[in-house]
Tab-separated table of C-alpha atoms in Angstrom:
chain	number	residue	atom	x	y	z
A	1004	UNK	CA	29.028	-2.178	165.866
A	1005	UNK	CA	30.120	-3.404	169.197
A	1006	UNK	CA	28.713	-1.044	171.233
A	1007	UNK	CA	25.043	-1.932	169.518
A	1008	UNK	CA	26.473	-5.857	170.273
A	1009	UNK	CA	27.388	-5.520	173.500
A	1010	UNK	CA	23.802	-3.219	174.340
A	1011	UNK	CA	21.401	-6.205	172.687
A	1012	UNK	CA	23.852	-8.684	174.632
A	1013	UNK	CA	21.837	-10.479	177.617
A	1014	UNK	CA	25.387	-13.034	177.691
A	1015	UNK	CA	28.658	-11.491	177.156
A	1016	UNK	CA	31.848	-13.380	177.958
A	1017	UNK	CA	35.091	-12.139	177.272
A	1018	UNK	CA	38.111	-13.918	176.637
A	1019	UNK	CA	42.051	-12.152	177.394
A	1020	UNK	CA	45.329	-12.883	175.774
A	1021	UNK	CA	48.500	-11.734	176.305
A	1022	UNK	CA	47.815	-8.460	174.540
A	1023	UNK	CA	45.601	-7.744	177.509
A	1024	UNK	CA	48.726	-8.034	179.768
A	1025	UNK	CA	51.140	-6.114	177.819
A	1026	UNK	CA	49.006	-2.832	178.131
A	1027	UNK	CA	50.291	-2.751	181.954
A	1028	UNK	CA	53.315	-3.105	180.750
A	1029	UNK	CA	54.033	-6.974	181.128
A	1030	UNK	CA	56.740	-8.817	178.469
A	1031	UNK	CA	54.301	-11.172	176.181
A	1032	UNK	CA	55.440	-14.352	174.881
A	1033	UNK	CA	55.391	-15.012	171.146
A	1034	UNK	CA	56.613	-11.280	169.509
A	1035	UNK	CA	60.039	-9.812	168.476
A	1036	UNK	CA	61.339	-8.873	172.203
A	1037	UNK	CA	58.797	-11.628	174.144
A	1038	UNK	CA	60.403	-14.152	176.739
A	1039	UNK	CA	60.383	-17.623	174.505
A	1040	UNK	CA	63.043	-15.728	172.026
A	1041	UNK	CA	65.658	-16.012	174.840
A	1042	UNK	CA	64.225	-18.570	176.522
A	1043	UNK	CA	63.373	-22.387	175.106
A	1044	UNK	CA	59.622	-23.032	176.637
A	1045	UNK	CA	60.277	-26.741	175.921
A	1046	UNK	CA	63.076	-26.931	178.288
A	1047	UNK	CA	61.926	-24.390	180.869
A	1048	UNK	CA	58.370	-24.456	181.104
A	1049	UNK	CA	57.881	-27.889	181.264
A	1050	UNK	CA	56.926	-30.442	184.448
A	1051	UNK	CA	60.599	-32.237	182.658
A	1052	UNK	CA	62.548	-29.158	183.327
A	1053	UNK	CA	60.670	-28.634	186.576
A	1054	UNK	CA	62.032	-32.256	187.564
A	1055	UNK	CA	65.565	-32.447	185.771
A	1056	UNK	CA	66.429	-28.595	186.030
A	1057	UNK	CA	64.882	-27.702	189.277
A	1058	UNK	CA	67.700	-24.888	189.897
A	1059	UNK	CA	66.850	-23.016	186.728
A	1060	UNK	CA	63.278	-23.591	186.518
A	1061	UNK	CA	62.777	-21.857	189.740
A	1062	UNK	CA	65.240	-19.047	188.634
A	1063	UNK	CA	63.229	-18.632	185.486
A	1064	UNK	CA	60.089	-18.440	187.383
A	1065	UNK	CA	61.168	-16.188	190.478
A	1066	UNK	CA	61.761	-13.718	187.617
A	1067	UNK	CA	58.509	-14.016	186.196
A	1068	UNK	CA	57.196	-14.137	189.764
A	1069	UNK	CA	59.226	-10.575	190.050
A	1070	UNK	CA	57.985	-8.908	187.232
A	1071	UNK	CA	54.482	-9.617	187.662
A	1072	UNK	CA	54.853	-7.475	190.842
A	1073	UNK	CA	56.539	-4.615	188.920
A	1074	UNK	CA	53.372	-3.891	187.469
A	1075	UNK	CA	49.534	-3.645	187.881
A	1076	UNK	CA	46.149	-3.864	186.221
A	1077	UNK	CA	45.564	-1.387	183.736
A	1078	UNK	CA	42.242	0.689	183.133
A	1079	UNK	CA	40.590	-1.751	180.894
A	1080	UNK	CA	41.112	-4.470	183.769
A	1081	UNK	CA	39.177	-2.084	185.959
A	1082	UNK	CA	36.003	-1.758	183.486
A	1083	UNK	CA	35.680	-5.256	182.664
A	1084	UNK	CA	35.647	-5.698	186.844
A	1085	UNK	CA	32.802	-2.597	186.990
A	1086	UNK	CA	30.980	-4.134	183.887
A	1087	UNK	CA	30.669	-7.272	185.598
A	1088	UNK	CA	29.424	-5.935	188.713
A	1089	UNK	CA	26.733	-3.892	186.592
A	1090	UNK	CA	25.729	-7.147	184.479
A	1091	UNK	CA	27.026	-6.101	181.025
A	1092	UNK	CA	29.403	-8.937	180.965
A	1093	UNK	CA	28.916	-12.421	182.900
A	1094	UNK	CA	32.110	-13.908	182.832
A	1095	UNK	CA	36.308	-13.696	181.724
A	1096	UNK	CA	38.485	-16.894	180.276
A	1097	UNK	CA	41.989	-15.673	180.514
A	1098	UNK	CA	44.976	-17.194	179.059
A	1099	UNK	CA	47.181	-14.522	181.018
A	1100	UNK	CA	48.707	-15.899	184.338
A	1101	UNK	CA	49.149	-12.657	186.465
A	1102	UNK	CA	46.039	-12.660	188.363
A	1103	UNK	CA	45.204	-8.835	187.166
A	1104	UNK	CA	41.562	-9.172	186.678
A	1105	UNK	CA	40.796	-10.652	190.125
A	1106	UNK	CA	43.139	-7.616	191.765
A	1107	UNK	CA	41.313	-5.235	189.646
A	1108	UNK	CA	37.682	-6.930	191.199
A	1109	UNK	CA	36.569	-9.522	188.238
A	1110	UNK	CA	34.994	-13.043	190.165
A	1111	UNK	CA	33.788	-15.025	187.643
A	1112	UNK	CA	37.526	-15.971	186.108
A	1113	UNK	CA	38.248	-19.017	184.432
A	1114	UNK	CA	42.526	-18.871	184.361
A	1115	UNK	CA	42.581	-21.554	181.352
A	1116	UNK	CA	46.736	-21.267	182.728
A	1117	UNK	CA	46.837	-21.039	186.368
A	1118	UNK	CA	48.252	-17.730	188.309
A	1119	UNK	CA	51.503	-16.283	189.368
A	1120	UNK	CA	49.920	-15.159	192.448
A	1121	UNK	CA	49.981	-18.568	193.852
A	1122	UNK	CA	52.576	-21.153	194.699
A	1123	UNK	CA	51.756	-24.997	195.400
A	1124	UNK	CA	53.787	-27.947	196.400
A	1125	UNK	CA	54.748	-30.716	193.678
A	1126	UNK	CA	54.603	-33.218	196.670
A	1127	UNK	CA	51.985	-33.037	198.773
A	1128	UNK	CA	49.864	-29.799	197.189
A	1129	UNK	CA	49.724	-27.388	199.928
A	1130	UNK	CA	48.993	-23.748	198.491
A	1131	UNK	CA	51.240	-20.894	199.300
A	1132	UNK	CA	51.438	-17.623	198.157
A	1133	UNK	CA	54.132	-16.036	195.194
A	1134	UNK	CA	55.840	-14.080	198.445
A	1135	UNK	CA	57.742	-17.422	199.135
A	1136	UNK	CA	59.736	-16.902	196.102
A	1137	UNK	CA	60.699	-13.123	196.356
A	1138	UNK	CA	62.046	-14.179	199.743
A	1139	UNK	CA	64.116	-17.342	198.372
A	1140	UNK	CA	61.975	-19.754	200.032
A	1141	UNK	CA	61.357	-23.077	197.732
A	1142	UNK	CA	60.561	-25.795	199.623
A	1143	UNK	CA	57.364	-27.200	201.794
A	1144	UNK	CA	57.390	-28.218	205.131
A	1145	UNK	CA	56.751	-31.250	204.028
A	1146	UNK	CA	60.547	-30.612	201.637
A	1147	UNK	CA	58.686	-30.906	198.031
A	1148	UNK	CA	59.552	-28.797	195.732
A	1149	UNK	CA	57.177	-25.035	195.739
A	1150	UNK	CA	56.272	-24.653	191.959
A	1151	UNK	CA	53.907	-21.785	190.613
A	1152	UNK	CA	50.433	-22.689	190.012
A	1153	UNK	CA	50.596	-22.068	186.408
A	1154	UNK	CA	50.180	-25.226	183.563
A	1155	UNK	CA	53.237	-26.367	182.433
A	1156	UNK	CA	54.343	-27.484	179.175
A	1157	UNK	CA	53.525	-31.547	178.964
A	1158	UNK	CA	50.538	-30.697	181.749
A	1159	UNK	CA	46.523	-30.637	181.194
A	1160	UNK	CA	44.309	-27.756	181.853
A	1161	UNK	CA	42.934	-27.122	185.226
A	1162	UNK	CA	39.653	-29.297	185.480
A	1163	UNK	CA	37.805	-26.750	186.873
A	1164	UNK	CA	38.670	-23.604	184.607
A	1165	UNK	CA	38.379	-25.694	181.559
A	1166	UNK	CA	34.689	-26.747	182.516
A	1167	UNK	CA	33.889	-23.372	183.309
A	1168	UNK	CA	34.937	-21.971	180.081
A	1169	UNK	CA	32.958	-24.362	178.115
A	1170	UNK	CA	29.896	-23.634	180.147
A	1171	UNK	CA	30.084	-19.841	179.551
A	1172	UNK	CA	31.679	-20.293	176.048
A	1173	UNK	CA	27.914	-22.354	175.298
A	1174	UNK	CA	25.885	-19.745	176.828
A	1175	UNK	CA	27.514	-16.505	175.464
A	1176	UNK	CA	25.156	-14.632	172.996
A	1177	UNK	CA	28.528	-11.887	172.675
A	1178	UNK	CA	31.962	-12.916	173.121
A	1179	UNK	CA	34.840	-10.713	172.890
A	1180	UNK	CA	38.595	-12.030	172.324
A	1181	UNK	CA	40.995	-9.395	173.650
A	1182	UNK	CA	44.420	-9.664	173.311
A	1183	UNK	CA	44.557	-12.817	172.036
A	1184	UNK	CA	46.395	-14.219	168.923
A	1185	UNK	CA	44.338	-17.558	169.312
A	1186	UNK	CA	47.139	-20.002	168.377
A	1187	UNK	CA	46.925	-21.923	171.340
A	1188	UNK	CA	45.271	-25.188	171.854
A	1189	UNK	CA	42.865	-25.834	173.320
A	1190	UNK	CA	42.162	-22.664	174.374
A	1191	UNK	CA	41.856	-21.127	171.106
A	1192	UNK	CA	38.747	-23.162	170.471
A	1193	UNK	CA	36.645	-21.163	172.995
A	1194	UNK	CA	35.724	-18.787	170.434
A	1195	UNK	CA	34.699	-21.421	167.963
A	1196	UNK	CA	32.343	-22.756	170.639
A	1197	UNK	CA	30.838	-20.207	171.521
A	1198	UNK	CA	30.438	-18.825	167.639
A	1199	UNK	CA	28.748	-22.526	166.741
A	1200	UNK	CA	26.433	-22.101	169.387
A	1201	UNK	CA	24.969	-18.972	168.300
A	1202	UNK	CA	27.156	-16.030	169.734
A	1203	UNK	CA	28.169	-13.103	168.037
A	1204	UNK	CA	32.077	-13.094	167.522
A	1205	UNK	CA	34.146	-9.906	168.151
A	1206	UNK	CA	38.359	-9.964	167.825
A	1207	UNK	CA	40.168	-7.112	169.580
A	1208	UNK	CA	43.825	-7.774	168.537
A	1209	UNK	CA	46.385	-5.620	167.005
A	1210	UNK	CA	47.425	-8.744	164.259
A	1211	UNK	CA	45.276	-10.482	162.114
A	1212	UNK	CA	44.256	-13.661	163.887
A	1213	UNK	CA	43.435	-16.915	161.583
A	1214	UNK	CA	40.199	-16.915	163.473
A	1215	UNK	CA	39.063	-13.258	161.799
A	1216	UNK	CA	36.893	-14.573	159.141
A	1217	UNK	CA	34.200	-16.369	161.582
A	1218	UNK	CA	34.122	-12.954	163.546
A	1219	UNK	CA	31.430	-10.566	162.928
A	1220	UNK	CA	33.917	-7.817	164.014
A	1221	UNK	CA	37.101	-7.605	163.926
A	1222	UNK	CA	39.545	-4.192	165.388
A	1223	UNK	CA	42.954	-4.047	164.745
A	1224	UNK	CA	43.462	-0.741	164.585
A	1225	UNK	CA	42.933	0.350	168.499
A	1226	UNK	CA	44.595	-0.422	171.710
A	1227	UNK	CA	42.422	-2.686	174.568
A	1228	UNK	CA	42.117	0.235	176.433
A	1229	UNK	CA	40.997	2.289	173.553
A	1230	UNK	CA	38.351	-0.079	172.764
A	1231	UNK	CA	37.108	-0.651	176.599
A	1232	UNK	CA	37.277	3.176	177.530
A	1233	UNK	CA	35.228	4.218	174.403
A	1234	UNK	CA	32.442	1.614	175.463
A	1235	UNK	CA	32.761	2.498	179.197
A	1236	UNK	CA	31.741	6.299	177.949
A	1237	UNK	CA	28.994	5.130	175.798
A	1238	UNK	CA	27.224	4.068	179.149
């Protein structure tokens, strides 16, 4: 059925969770062996720990900062990058924070969460790249704090990216949800949007979501890359 979606589709917009991510091998958040069991997101991911607990908020995040380049995109990142260049798809909202789609050649990206890949200054906002913290380097020239560009706990979406979402989110005729366990506001309601303005809904995800009974397709039962390889041969 998604193959005959996706082929009728003159608006496809896909949306990527965390399940995207842990295909390449990334830790997700939320399961049995993901980073919040050992860590407390309330305490560490938040602009109050970035503030009180400056020493082991940046520990935390160099290690995230580490990981993320341990590993790379995965194939699926790499056909949603060649789709968009061939017009089957328009657009990707991503939850995920490691910047895999735009290294694997997606442009139109709306990172609901921020990136990784980029560091900015709490003080004065000057943009640097990840590299500073592998090399131990925290501070601006100006002395303010470096901090990843990601949204922290207690902190609004990105202006920009949120906008962007809800633009494609109202114009999508397909949208696909990949990865995604859609239990986090207000991202979650992307799908709903898109659904109550006439889209087709399709749920990639190896759980059951609480959003499966507005889709008009829901697979549980294959990997990401399953699902995107499949379709890629189909073309």
């Amino acid at each position: 059925m998604l193959q005959q979606l996706l082929g009728e589709s003159n608006y496809t917009v896909v949306f990527t969770g965390a399940g995207m991510s842990t295909e390449s091998g990334l830790p997700d958040f939320r399961s049995s062996k993901g980073l919040w069991k050992e860590k407390d997101p309330s305490r560490i991911a938040s602009i109050n720990s970035l503030n009180q607990n400056v020493h082991e908020f940046i520990e935390f995040y160099r290690e995230r900062v580490l990981g993320v380049k341990e590993y790379k995109p995965h194939q699926g990142h790499y056909i949603l990058a060649k789709w968009e260049k061939q017009g089957i798809i328009k657009s990707i909202i991503t939850q995920n924070v490691d910047g895999f789609h735009q290294q694997a050649g997606s442009k139109q990206v709306a990172e609901l969460h921020g990136t990784l890949q980029k560091l900015h200054c709490q003080s004065c906002g000057k943009s640097y790249s990840s590299d500073e913290y592998v090399n131990r380097d925290y501070y601006c020239e100006c002395e303010g704090i470096l901090r990843p560009s990601i949204v922290l706990f207690g902190e609004a979406l990105p202006e920009d990216a949120f906008q962007f979402a809800l633009q494609e989110s109202e114009k999508a005729d397909l949208f696909i949800v990949l990865g995604s366990s859609l239990t986090v506001t207000p991202a979650n309601q992307f799908p709903l949007i898109a659904k109550e303005n006439g889209a087709k809904l399709v749920i990639v995800n190896r759980d059951k979501t609480d959003f499966d009974p507005y889709a008009d397709e829901v697979i549980n039962h294959k990997s990401i890359g399953e699902v995107l390889k499949e379709l890629n041969n189909s073309f």
